[in-house]
mmCIF file of C-alpha atoms and ligand atoms in Angstrom:
data_model
loop_
_atom_site.group_PDB
_atom_site.id
_atom_site.type_symbol
_atom_site.label_atom_id
_atom_site.label_comp_id
_atom_site.label_asym_id
_atom_site.label_seq_id
_atom_site.Cartn_x
_atom_site.Cartn_y
_atom_site.Cartn_z
ATOM 1 C CA MET A 1 -5.794 26.165 6.534
ATOM 2 C CA ASP A 2 -3.551 23.333 5.433
ATOM 3 C CA ASN A 3 -0.665 21.816 7.848
ATOM 4 C CA LEU A 4 2.521 21.597 5.809
ATOM 5 C CA ASP A 5 5.688 19.963 6.426
ATOM 6 C CA THR A 6 8.975 21.809 6.032
ATOM 7 C CA LEU A 7 9.071 21.212 2.213
ATOM 8 C CA GLY A 8 5.515 22.474 1.888
ATOM 9 C CA ARG A 9 3.398 19.139 1.514
ATOM 10 C CA PRO A 10 0.195 18.979 3.345
ATOM 11 C CA LEU A 11 -0.906 15.690 5.194
ATOM 12 C CA ARG A 12 -3.729 14.099 2.647
ATOM 13 C CA ASP A 13 -3.566 10.092 3.189
ATOM 14 C CA LEU A 14 -3.235 8.056 6.020
ATOM 15 C CA ARG A 15 -2.636 4.324 5.589
ATOM 16 C CA ILE A 16 -3.702 2.211 8.487
ATOM 17 C CA SER A 17 -1.861 -1.123 9.077
ATOM 18 C CA VAL A 18 -4.124 -3.123 11.111
ATOM 19 C CA THR A 19 -1.748 -6.394 11.311
ATOM 20 C CA ASP A 20 1.585 -7.304 10.985
ATOM 21 C CA ARG A 21 0.430 -10.994 10.059
ATOM 22 C CA CYS A 22 -0.162 -12.418 6.646
ATOM 23 C CA ASN A 23 -1.387 -15.245 4.916
ATOM 24 C CA PHE A 24 1.734 -14.967 1.873
ATOM 25 C CA ARG A 25 5.235 -14.503 2.303
ATOM 26 C CA CYS A 26 5.975 -12.905 -0.539
ATOM 27 C CA VAL A 27 9.902 -12.611 -1.515
ATOM 28 C CA TYR A 28 10.121 -9.103 -1.883
ATOM 29 C CA CYS A 29 8.067 -8.588 1.358
ATOM 30 C CA MET A 30 8.420 -11.140 4.083
ATOM 31 C CA PRO A 31 10.873 -13.422 3.014
ATOM 32 C CA ARG A 32 10.232 -16.966 4.832
ATOM 33 C CA GLU A 33 13.950 -17.110 6.082
ATOM 34 C CA VAL A 34 13.324 -14.217 7.969
ATOM 35 C CA PHE A 35 9.158 -14.244 8.873
ATOM 36 C CA GLY A 36 9.433 -18.054 9.422
ATOM 37 C CA PRO A 37 7.709 -19.903 12.370
ATOM 38 C CA ASP A 38 10.126 -18.610 15.064
ATOM 39 C CA PHE A 39 9.279 -14.939 14.004
ATOM 40 C CA GLN A 40 7.683 -12.528 16.854
ATOM 41 C CA PHE A 41 4.661 -11.329 15.379
ATOM 42 C CA LEU A 42 2.815 -8.294 17.629
ATOM 43 C CA ASP A 43 0.648 -10.044 20.296
ATOM 44 C CA ARG A 44 -3.171 -9.070 20.241
ATOM 45 C CA ASP A 45 -2.779 -6.545 23.114
ATOM 46 C CA GLU A 46 -0.031 -4.710 21.305
ATOM 47 C CA LEU A 47 -2.453 -3.720 18.771
ATOM 48 C CA LEU A 48 -4.352 -0.751 18.432
ATOM 49 C CA THR A 49 -8.055 -1.469 18.866
ATOM 50 C CA TYR A 50 -10.642 -0.754 16.265
ATOM 51 C CA GLU A 51 -11.827 2.030 18.594
ATOM 52 C CA GLU A 52 -8.164 3.716 18.883
ATOM 53 C CA ILE A 53 -7.903 3.356 15.297
ATOM 54 C CA VAL A 54 -11.299 5.144 14.761
ATOM 55 C CA ARG A 55 -10.088 7.643 17.201
ATOM 56 C CA PHE A 56 -6.888 8.431 15.886
ATOM 57 C CA ALA A 57 -8.296 8.659 12.109
ATOM 58 C CA LYS A 58 -11.126 11.053 13.244
ATOM 59 C CA ILE A 59 -8.360 13.264 14.756
ATOM 60 C CA ALA A 60 -6.137 13.019 11.331
ATOM 61 C CA VAL A 61 -9.170 13.857 9.171
ATOM 62 C CA GLU A 62 -9.552 16.815 11.361
ATOM 63 C CA SER A 63 -6.081 17.888 10.624
ATOM 64 C CA GLY A 64 -6.589 17.521 6.676
ATOM 65 C CA VAL A 65 -6.512 13.984 5.856
ATOM 66 C CA GLU A 66 -9.032 12.993 3.317
ATOM 67 C CA LYS A 67 -8.042 9.634 1.829
ATOM 68 C CA ILE A 68 -7.462 6.363 4.083
ATOM 69 C CA ARG A 69 -6.317 3.128 3.119
ATOM 70 C CA ILE A 70 -6.551 0.036 5.115
ATOM 71 C CA THR A 71 -3.008 -2.052 4.844
ATOM 72 C CA GLY A 72 -1.213 -4.680 6.607
ATOM 73 C CA GLY A 73 0.414 -7.195 6.550
ATOM 74 C CA GLU A 74 -2.687 -8.599 4.717
ATOM 75 C CA PRO A 75 -5.698 -6.823 6.430
ATOM 76 C CA LEU A 76 -8.212 -9.176 5.798
ATOM 77 C CA VAL A 77 -6.461 -11.674 7.980
ATOM 78 C CA ARG A 78 -7.390 -9.295 11.166
ATOM 79 C CA ARG A 79 -10.872 -10.515 12.653
ATOM 80 C CA ASP A 80 -14.023 -8.548 11.982
ATOM 81 C CA LEU A 81 -12.309 -6.035 9.593
ATOM 82 C CA PRO A 82 -15.654 -4.933 8.078
ATOM 83 C CA LEU A 83 -16.492 -3.226 11.622
ATOM 84 C CA LEU A 84 -13.790 -1.077 11.414
ATOM 85 C CA ILE A 85 -14.656 0.061 8.002
ATOM 86 C CA GLN A 86 -18.325 0.665 8.973
ATOM 87 C CA ASN A 87 -16.955 2.860 12.003
ATOM 88 C CA LEU A 88 -14.404 4.785 9.677
ATOM 89 C CA LYS A 89 -16.822 5.270 7.100
ATOM 90 C CA LYS A 90 -18.908 7.320 9.645
ATOM 91 C CA LEU A 91 -16.083 10.167 9.563
ATOM 92 C CA GLU A 92 -17.467 13.111 8.081
ATOM 93 C CA ASP A 93 -14.880 14.888 5.464
ATOM 94 C CA LEU A 94 -13.217 11.833 4.883
ATOM 95 C CA LYS A 95 -13.485 11.841 0.958
ATOM 96 C CA ASP A 96 -12.360 8.094 -0.004
ATOM 97 C CA LEU A 97 -11.838 4.766 2.317
ATOM 98 C CA THR A 98 -9.910 2.118 0.205
ATOM 99 C CA LEU A 99 -8.228 -1.082 1.217
ATOM 100 C CA THR A 100 -5.007 -2.881 -0.378
ATOM 101 C CA THR A 101 -4.991 -7.074 -0.524
ATOM 102 C CA ASN A 102 -3.647 -9.748 -1.738
ATOM 103 C CA GLY A 103 -6.823 -10.972 -2.535
ATOM 104 C CA ALA A 104 -6.795 -14.736 -1.019
ATOM 105 C CA LEU A 105 -9.792 -13.819 1.219
ATOM 106 C CA LEU A 106 -11.482 -11.611 -1.077
ATOM 107 C CA ALA A 107 -14.006 -13.734 -2.382
ATOM 108 C CA ASP A 108 -15.901 -14.207 0.845
ATOM 109 C CA LEU A 109 -14.975 -10.443 2.362
ATOM 110 C CA ALA A 110 -15.989 -8.578 -0.765
ATOM 111 C CA ALA A 111 -19.599 -8.144 0.131
ATOM 112 C CA PRO A 112 -19.416 -7.256 3.757
ATOM 113 C CA LEU A 113 -16.713 -4.830 2.896
ATOM 114 C CA TYR A 114 -18.926 -2.972 0.180
ATOM 115 C CA ASP A 115 -22.037 -3.288 3.026
ATOM 116 C CA ALA A 116 -20.053 -1.777 5.625
ATOM 117 C CA GLY A 117 -18.834 1.150 3.398
ATOM 118 C CA LEU A 118 -15.770 0.412 1.642
ATOM 119 C CA SER A 119 -15.566 2.535 -1.585
ATOM 120 C CA ARG A 120 -13.482 0.586 -3.826
ATOM 121 C CA ILE A 121 -10.147 -1.613 -3.482
ATOM 122 C CA THR A 122 -6.815 -2.349 -4.814
ATOM 123 C CA VAL A 123 -5.736 -6.142 -5.046
ATOM 124 C CA SER A 124 -2.041 -7.005 -5.388
ATOM 125 C CA LEU A 125 -1.520 -9.757 -8.095
ATOM 126 C CA ASP A 126 2.324 -9.960 -9.540
ATOM 127 C CA SER A 127 1.682 -13.074 -12.502
ATOM 128 C CA LEU A 128 -1.475 -14.419 -13.863
ATOM 129 C CA ASP A 129 1.125 -17.797 -14.548
ATOM 130 C CA GLU A 130 0.598 -20.208 -11.192
ATOM 131 C CA ASP A 131 4.299 -20.951 -11.192
ATOM 132 C CA ILE A 132 5.847 -17.431 -11.365
ATOM 133 C CA PHE A 133 2.938 -16.085 -8.710
ATOM 134 C CA ARG A 134 3.894 -19.255 -6.111
ATOM 135 C CA GLU A 135 7.629 -17.985 -6.529
ATOM 136 C CA MET A 136 6.617 -14.315 -6.087
ATOM 137 C CA THR A 137 3.943 -15.017 -2.689
ATOM 138 C CA ASP A 138 5.847 -18.103 -1.435
ATOM 139 C CA SER A 139 2.186 -19.530 -0.901
ATOM 140 C CA THR A 140 -0.205 -22.176 -1.720
ATOM 141 C CA VAL A 141 -2.610 -19.924 -3.024
ATOM 142 C CA SER A 142 -4.054 -20.039 -6.441
ATOM 143 C CA VAL A 143 -4.066 -17.338 -9.270
ATOM 144 C CA GLN A 144 -7.025 -18.260 -9.447
ATOM 145 C CA THR A 145 -8.288 -17.599 -5.702
ATOM 146 C CA VAL A 146 -7.158 -13.856 -6.030
ATOM 147 C CA LEU A 147 -9.027 -14.089 -9.304
ATOM 148 C CA LYS A 148 -12.556 -15.228 -7.891
ATOM 149 C CA GLY A 149 -11.761 -12.102 -4.983
ATOM 150 C CA ILE A 150 -11.523 -9.693 -7.828
ATOM 151 C CA GLU A 151 -14.661 -10.738 -9.579
ATOM 152 C CA GLU A 152 -16.405 -10.434 -6.189
ATOM 153 C CA ALA A 153 -15.194 -7.447 -5.773
ATOM 154 C CA GLN A 154 -16.299 -6.184 -9.042
ATOM 155 C CA LYS A 155 -19.881 -7.837 -8.397
ATOM 156 C CA VAL A 156 -20.803 -6.066 -5.652
ATOM 157 C CA GLY A 157 -19.321 -2.740 -6.607
ATOM 158 C CA LEU A 158 -15.957 -2.303 -4.856
ATOM 159 C CA THR A 159 -14.821 -0.431 -8.217
ATOM 160 C CA PRO A 160 -13.013 0.944 -10.001
ATOM 161 C CA ILE A 161 -10.463 -1.793 -9.095
ATOM 162 C CA LYS A 162 -6.702 -1.465 -8.850
ATOM 163 C CA ILE A 163 -4.298 -4.097 -9.481
ATOM 164 C CA ASN A 164 -0.709 -3.972 -7.807
ATOM 165 C CA VAL A 165 1.881 -5.389 -9.818
ATOM 166 C CA VAL A 166 5.649 -5.746 -8.416
ATOM 167 C CA VAL A 167 7.925 -5.980 -10.842
ATOM 168 C CA LYS A 168 11.113 -8.149 -10.391
ATOM 169 C CA ARG A 169 14.188 -8.720 -12.433
ATOM 170 C CA GLY A 170 14.370 -12.334 -13.796
ATOM 171 C CA VAL A 171 11.222 -13.525 -11.656
ATOM 172 C CA ASN A 172 7.831 -11.919 -13.411
ATOM 173 C CA GLU A 173 8.923 -9.633 -16.579
ATOM 174 C CA GLN A 174 7.130 -12.063 -18.527
ATOM 175 C CA SER A 175 3.843 -11.773 -16.821
ATOM 176 C CA ILE A 176 3.631 -7.473 -17.537
ATOM 177 C CA VAL A 177 2.000 -7.866 -21.091
ATOM 178 C CA PRO A 178 -0.274 -10.208 -20.512
ATOM 179 C CA ILE A 179 -1.657 -9.020 -17.094
ATOM 180 C CA ALA A 180 -1.725 -5.328 -18.468
ATOM 181 C CA ARG A 181 -3.938 -7.265 -21.610
ATOM 182 C CA TYR A 182 -6.173 -9.284 -19.248
ATOM 183 C CA PHE A 183 -7.185 -6.432 -16.618
ATOM 184 C CA LYS A 184 -7.345 -4.192 -19.469
ATOM 185 C CA ASP A 185 -10.279 -6.057 -21.123
ATOM 186 C CA LEU A 186 -11.474 -6.565 -17.448
ATOM 187 C CA GLY A 187 -11.626 -2.406 -17.295
ATOM 188 C CA HIS A 188 -9.001 -2.622 -13.830
ATOM 189 C CA ILE A 189 -6.634 -0.113 -13.595
ATOM 190 C CA VAL A 190 -2.758 -1.884 -12.997
ATOM 191 C CA ARG A 191 -0.086 -0.060 -11.408
ATOM 192 C CA PHE A 192 2.942 -1.817 -12.049
ATOM 193 C CA ILE A 193 5.749 -1.047 -9.339
ATOM 194 C CA GLU A 194 9.283 -1.072 -9.002
ATOM 195 C CA PHE A 195 10.839 -3.475 -6.591
ATOM 196 C CA MET A 196 11.695 -1.118 -3.712
ATOM 197 C CA ASP A 197 14.292 -1.139 -1.318
ATOM 198 C CA VAL A 198 11.730 -1.209 2.016
ATOM 199 C CA GLY A 199 12.921 -2.722 4.986
ATOM 200 C CA ASN A 200 16.134 -4.882 5.548
ATOM 201 C CA THR A 201 15.198 -8.176 4.783
ATOM 202 C CA ASN A 202 13.971 -8.514 1.094
ATOM 203 C CA ALA A 203 17.579 -8.855 -0.252
ATOM 204 C CA TRP A 204 16.839 -5.721 -2.750
ATOM 205 C CA SER A 205 19.418 -4.677 -5.052
ATOM 206 C CA LEU A 206 19.349 -2.237 -8.098
ATOM 207 C CA GLU A 207 19.862 -4.948 -10.507
ATOM 208 C CA LYS A 208 16.867 -6.776 -9.257
ATOM 209 C CA VAL A 209 14.652 -3.413 -10.447
ATOM 210 C CA VAL A 210 12.505 -3.635 -13.675
ATOM 211 C CA PRO A 211 12.647 0.180 -14.517
ATOM 212 C CA ALA A 212 9.386 1.559 -15.268
ATOM 213 C CA GLN A 213 10.607 2.730 -18.683
ATOM 214 C CA GLU A 214 11.115 -0.822 -19.504
ATOM 215 C CA ILE A 215 7.993 -1.889 -18.453
ATOM 216 C CA LEU A 216 6.726 0.979 -20.440
ATOM 217 C CA GLU A 217 8.276 -0.311 -23.508
ATOM 218 C CA ALA A 218 7.319 -3.539 -23.041
ATOM 219 C CA ILE A 219 3.708 -2.990 -22.954
ATOM 220 C CA ASN A 220 3.870 0.113 -25.992
ATOM 221 C CA ALA A 221 5.563 -2.763 -28.351
ATOM 222 C CA GLU A 222 2.533 -4.971 -27.731
ATOM 223 C CA LEU A 223 -0.276 -2.449 -27.128
ATOM 224 C CA PRO A 224 0.257 1.172 -27.951
ATOM 225 C CA ILE A 225 -0.157 3.888 -25.079
ATOM 226 C CA GLU A 226 0.571 7.267 -24.440
ATOM 227 C CA ALA A 227 1.200 9.196 -21.088
ATOM 228 C CA ILE A 228 -2.204 11.060 -19.630
ATOM 229 C CA GLN A 229 -2.763 13.804 -16.575
ATOM 230 C CA ALA A 230 -2.348 12.885 -13.169
ATOM 231 C CA ASN A 231 -5.654 12.990 -11.354
ATOM 232 C CA TYR A 232 -4.451 15.092 -8.284
ATOM 233 C CA ARG A 233 -1.410 16.317 -6.594
ATOM 234 C CA GLY A 234 0.592 13.442 -4.534
ATOM 235 C CA GLU A 235 -0.755 10.893 -7.053
ATOM 236 C CA VAL A 236 1.578 8.229 -6.775
ATOM 237 C CA ALA A 237 1.544 6.384 -10.384
ATOM 238 C CA GLN A 238 2.020 8.164 -13.397
ATOM 239 C CA ARG A 239 -0.878 7.521 -15.531
ATOM 240 C CA TYR A 240 -0.840 5.973 -19.071
ATOM 241 C CA ARG A 241 -3.813 5.002 -21.717
ATOM 242 C CA TYR A 242 -3.735 2.366 -24.407
ATOM 243 C CA LEU A 243 -4.261 4.291 -27.745
ATOM 244 C CA ASP A 244 -7.311 2.072 -28.821
ATOM 245 C CA GLY A 245 -9.429 3.682 -26.238
ATOM 246 C CA SER A 246 -9.436 0.434 -23.865
ATOM 247 C CA GLY A 247 -8.613 1.695 -20.515
ATOM 248 C CA GLU A 248 -5.413 2.939 -18.572
ATOM 249 C CA PHE A 249 -2.849 1.598 -16.245
ATOM 250 C CA GLY A 250 0.095 3.193 -14.446
ATOM 251 C CA VAL A 251 3.804 2.809 -13.213
ATOM 252 C CA ILE A 252 4.921 3.524 -9.780
ATOM 253 C CA THR A 253 8.900 4.773 -10.340
ATOM 254 C CA SER A 254 9.986 5.279 -6.522
ATOM 255 C CA ILE A 255 13.430 4.010 -7.692
ATOM 256 C CA THR A 256 14.118 5.287 -11.348
ATOM 257 C CA GLN A 257 11.946 8.544 -10.508
ATOM 258 C CA PRO A 258 11.113 9.765 -6.851
ATOM 259 C CA PHE A 259 8.194 11.366 -6.034
ATOM 260 C CA CYS A 260 8.783 12.863 -2.766
ATOM 261 C CA GLY A 261 7.998 16.463 -3.284
ATOM 262 C CA ASP A 262 4.365 15.579 -3.761
ATOM 263 C CA CYS A 263 4.534 12.959 -0.523
ATOM 264 C CA THR A 264 1.346 13.783 1.317
ATOM 265 C CA ARG A 265 1.473 10.019 3.022
ATOM 266 C CA ALA A 266 1.316 9.137 6.797
ATOM 267 C CA ARG A 267 1.623 5.764 8.015
ATOM 268 C CA LEU A 268 0.362 4.196 11.279
ATOM 269 C CA SER A 269 1.638 0.587 12.098
ATOM 270 C CA PRO A 270 -0.862 -2.115 13.867
ATOM 271 C CA GLU A 271 0.634 -0.650 17.262
ATOM 272 C CA GLY A 272 -0.286 2.709 16.719
ATOM 273 C CA GLU A 273 3.494 4.492 15.576
ATOM 274 C CA LEU A 274 3.189 6.866 12.789
ATOM 275 C CA PHE A 275 5.602 6.988 10.406
ATOM 276 C CA THR A 276 6.217 10.269 7.912
ATOM 277 C CA CYS A 277 7.824 8.260 5.255
ATOM 278 C CA LEU A 278 7.879 4.807 3.802
ATOM 279 C CA PHE A 279 11.733 4.294 4.509
ATOM 280 C CA GLY A 280 11.573 5.723 8.022
ATOM 281 C CA SER A 281 13.204 3.629 11.044
ATOM 282 C CA THR A 282 11.172 4.962 13.748
ATOM 283 C CA GLY A 283 7.873 6.204 14.260
ATOM 284 C CA TYR A 284 6.268 8.371 16.826
ATOM 285 C CA ASP A 285 4.240 6.329 19.439
ATOM 286 C CA PHE A 286 0.631 7.484 19.522
ATOM 287 C CA ARG A 287 -0.754 4.458 21.309
ATOM 288 C CA SER A 288 1.065 5.994 24.177
ATOM 289 C CA LEU A 289 -0.682 9.104 23.908
ATOM 290 C CA LEU A 290 -4.200 6.513 23.100
ATOM 291 C CA ARG A 291 -3.866 4.784 25.925
ATOM 292 C CA THR A 292 -2.778 7.315 28.704
ATOM 293 C CA GLY A 293 -5.570 9.645 28.800
ATOM 294 C CA ALA A 294 -4.173 12.559 26.429
ATOM 295 C CA SER A 295 -7.321 14.288 24.699
ATOM 296 C CA ASP A 296 -7.915 14.578 21.361
ATOM 297 C CA ASP A 297 -6.836 18.045 21.248
ATOM 298 C CA GLN A 298 -3.258 17.194 22.750
ATOM 299 C CA ILE A 299 -3.052 14.365 20.423
ATOM 300 C CA MET A 300 -3.790 16.768 17.358
ATOM 301 C CA LYS A 301 -1.232 19.130 18.794
ATOM 302 C CA GLU A 302 1.437 16.371 18.531
ATOM 303 C CA LEU A 303 0.317 15.238 14.979
ATOM 304 C CA VAL A 304 0.703 18.871 13.701
ATOM 305 C CA SER A 305 3.737 19.312 15.484
ATOM 306 C CA LEU A 306 5.261 16.000 14.040
ATOM 307 C CA TRP A 307 3.922 16.894 10.581
ATOM 308 C CA GLY A 308 5.527 20.333 10.614
ATOM 309 C CA ARG A 309 8.890 18.717 11.468
ATOM 310 C CA ARG A 310 8.597 16.378 8.377
ATOM 311 C CA THR A 311 11.973 16.381 6.554
ATOM 312 C CA ASP A 312 11.644 12.909 4.277
ATOM 313 C CA LYS A 313 12.678 12.776 1.040
ATOM 314 C CA TYR A 314 14.525 9.132 1.026
ATOM 315 C CA SER A 315 13.921 8.161 -2.352
ATOM 316 C CA GLU A 316 15.355 11.356 -3.773
ATOM 317 C CA LEU A 317 18.403 11.247 -1.538
ATOM 318 C CA ARG A 318 19.012 7.061 -1.995
ATOM 319 C CA THR A 319 22.655 6.198 -2.463
ATOM 320 C CA ALA A 320 24.608 2.938 -1.680
ATOM 321 C CA ALA A 321 25.535 4.785 1.647
ATOM 322 C CA THR A 322 21.477 4.635 2.717
ATOM 323 C CA GLN A 323 21.265 1.399 2.153
ATOM 324 C CA ASP A 324 22.780 0.686 5.423
ATOM 325 C CA LEU A 325 20.261 2.577 7.336
ATOM 326 C CA ILE A 326 17.333 0.445 9.554
ATOM 327 C CA ARG A 327 14.382 0.641 7.846
ATOM 328 C CA VAL A 328 10.663 -0.552 8.595
ATOM 329 C CA GLU A 329 9.532 -3.352 6.996
ATOM 330 C CA MET A 330 6.880 -3.019 4.397
ATOM 331 C CA SER A 331 4.785 -5.802 5.961
ATOM 332 C CA HIS A 332 4.644 -3.732 9.194
ATOM 333 C CA ILE A 333 3.267 -0.754 7.808
ATOM 334 C CA GLY A 334 1.688 -1.340 4.423
ATOM 335 C CA GLY A 335 2.726 -0.216 0.820
HETATM 336 N N1 SAM B 401 -0.951 -7.467 1.865
HETATM 337 C C1 SAM B 401 -1.749 -6.575 1.310
HETATM 338 C C2 SAM B 401 -1.326 -6.942 -0.129
HETATM 339 O O1 SAM B 401 -0.383 -7.415 -0.575
HETATM 340 O O2 SAM B 401 -1.979 -5.946 -1.274
HETATM 341 C C3 SAM B 401 -1.198 -5.235 1.986
HETATM 342 C C4 SAM B 401 0.004 -4.589 2.426
HETATM 343 S S1 SAM B 401 1.584 -4.946 1.162
HETATM 344 C C5 SAM B 401 2.825 -4.458 2.061
HETATM 345 C C6 SAM B 401 1.089 -3.298 -0.035
HETATM 346 C C7 SAM B 401 1.779 -3.227 -1.037
HETATM 347 O O3 SAM B 401 3.032 -3.148 -0.953
HETATM 348 C C8 SAM B 401 1.371 -4.794 -2.109
HETATM 349 O O4 SAM B 401 0.974 -4.441 -3.320
HETATM 350 C C9 SAM B 401 2.913 -4.971 -2.393
HETATM 351 O O5 SAM B 401 2.996 -5.767 -3.697
HETATM 352 C C10 SAM B 401 3.459 -4.103 -2.078
HETATM 353 N N2 SAM B 401 5.074 -4.252 -1.711
HETATM 354 C C11 SAM B 401 5.213 -4.752 -0.915
HETATM 355 N N3 SAM B 401 6.863 -5.146 -0.714
HETATM 356 C C12 SAM B 401 7.022 -4.438 -2.076
HETATM 357 C C13 SAM B 401 8.624 -3.849 -2.373
HETATM 358 N N4 SAM B 401 9.926 -4.357 -1.930
HETATM 359 N N5 SAM B 401 8.644 -3.383 -3.466
HETATM 360 C C14 SAM B 401 7.466 -2.665 -4.203
HETATM 361 N N6 SAM B 401 6.380 -3.050 -3.821
HETATM 362 C C15 SAM B 401 5.916 -4.059 -2.319
HETATM 363 FE FE1 SF4 B 402 1.829 -10.065 2.661
HETATM 364 FE FE2 SF4 B 402 1.523 -7.988 1.465
HETATM 365 FE FE3 SF4 B 402 3.767 -8.622 1.822
HETATM 366 FE FE4 SF4 B 402 2.776 -10.078 0.052
HETATM 367 S S1 SF4 B 402 3.151 -7.988 -0.006
HETATM 368 S S2 SF4 B 402 4.131 -10.865 1.893
HETATM 369 S S3 SF4 B 402 0.746 -10.270 0.735
HETATM 370 S S4 SF4 B 402 2.199 -7.882 3.188
HETATM 371 FE FE1 SF4 B 403 7.189 9.809 0.761
HETATM 372 FE FE2 SF4 B 403 9.478 8.777 1.824
HETATM 373 FE FE3 SF4 B 403 8.239 7.476 -0.399
HETATM 374 FE FE4 SF4 B 403 9.452 10.069 -0.342
HETATM 375 S S1 SF4 B 403 10.794 8.330 -0.229
HETATM 376 S S2 SF4 B 403 7.872 9.269 -1.605
HETATM 377 S S3 SF4 B 403 8.845 11.360 1.529
HETATM 378 S S4 SF4 B 403 7.613 7.855 1.226
#
């Protein structure tokens, strides 16, 4: 029987953040003024070990989770990541195992990740223009490096590949159509994401959001499109196809059209706190349970009970007042 929250939503997706560190400093996620040389990242012994992650994931899968996404921070900076994938892959009843990365280290890791059992991959890339890309990511990594990573991922079979593009007003609107065109021709699925008010450090404001409607109009003006059906309940992106039959893309409208009603996701932080909403302020500490001899049954009971109490619908309630709430940082729990 499904474990439902107070709004009737089942727990289906688990996002596991394996590190709070990153080799980029995207302005919308980890602005360098905050995440600078003095920032206190988690110590190694605070992180869940791979054994602890796999144990928790197994319990979550037994409680209804069907999809796991590995994220971060930047997941590829954590050592021996393929080892984690290999062990998660063994979980019976897990239908989908995927990962989101900025692509900087993907060229070398695509093959080992595929060999370990990763099914497919999402790569974030906000512009094909080197200057705009540098402005967004505040890193010295080039667009070419990320494209090489995507090419390798395709070569080894980590497909279908999705490309996440955060759109920020005044920075990368001009990149929307070139990115749509480029990845359509390669057969990858782009998802344009409205700039979100995650965390408290990214200087978010409504004026910096490019509404999905505007993104759709920009694409449609050059590459005619039409809406298509969602693949399944809880799919985050609204899907569109190109009328010439050359593929599809999506938009993620957390700001202009919230989708809390279908939100089936929970997020595990690197130190083992479970957040039932991307905009949560506190998580439930599962690391303590994992490290103090609790049985699998006890942990499952806590998980089912936590999910059963869940009332989250932040995006639907977003107002000027909610902007003052303390929210977990995106780089801590992943997208
Ligand atoms: N480092 C990896 C990456 O960038 O793909 C994984 C973690 S990152 C936090 C996951 C996703 O969240 C990325 O696609 C990123 O673009 C997106 N993201 C981060 N901050 C965001 C924001 N303020 N609004 C919308 N999306 C955001
Ligand atoms: Fe790092 Fe990803 Fe955040 Fe960019 S979006 S700073 S790559 S965690
Ligand atoms: Fe889910 Fe929270 Fe986002 Fe709503 S605001 S879709 S409940 S993560």
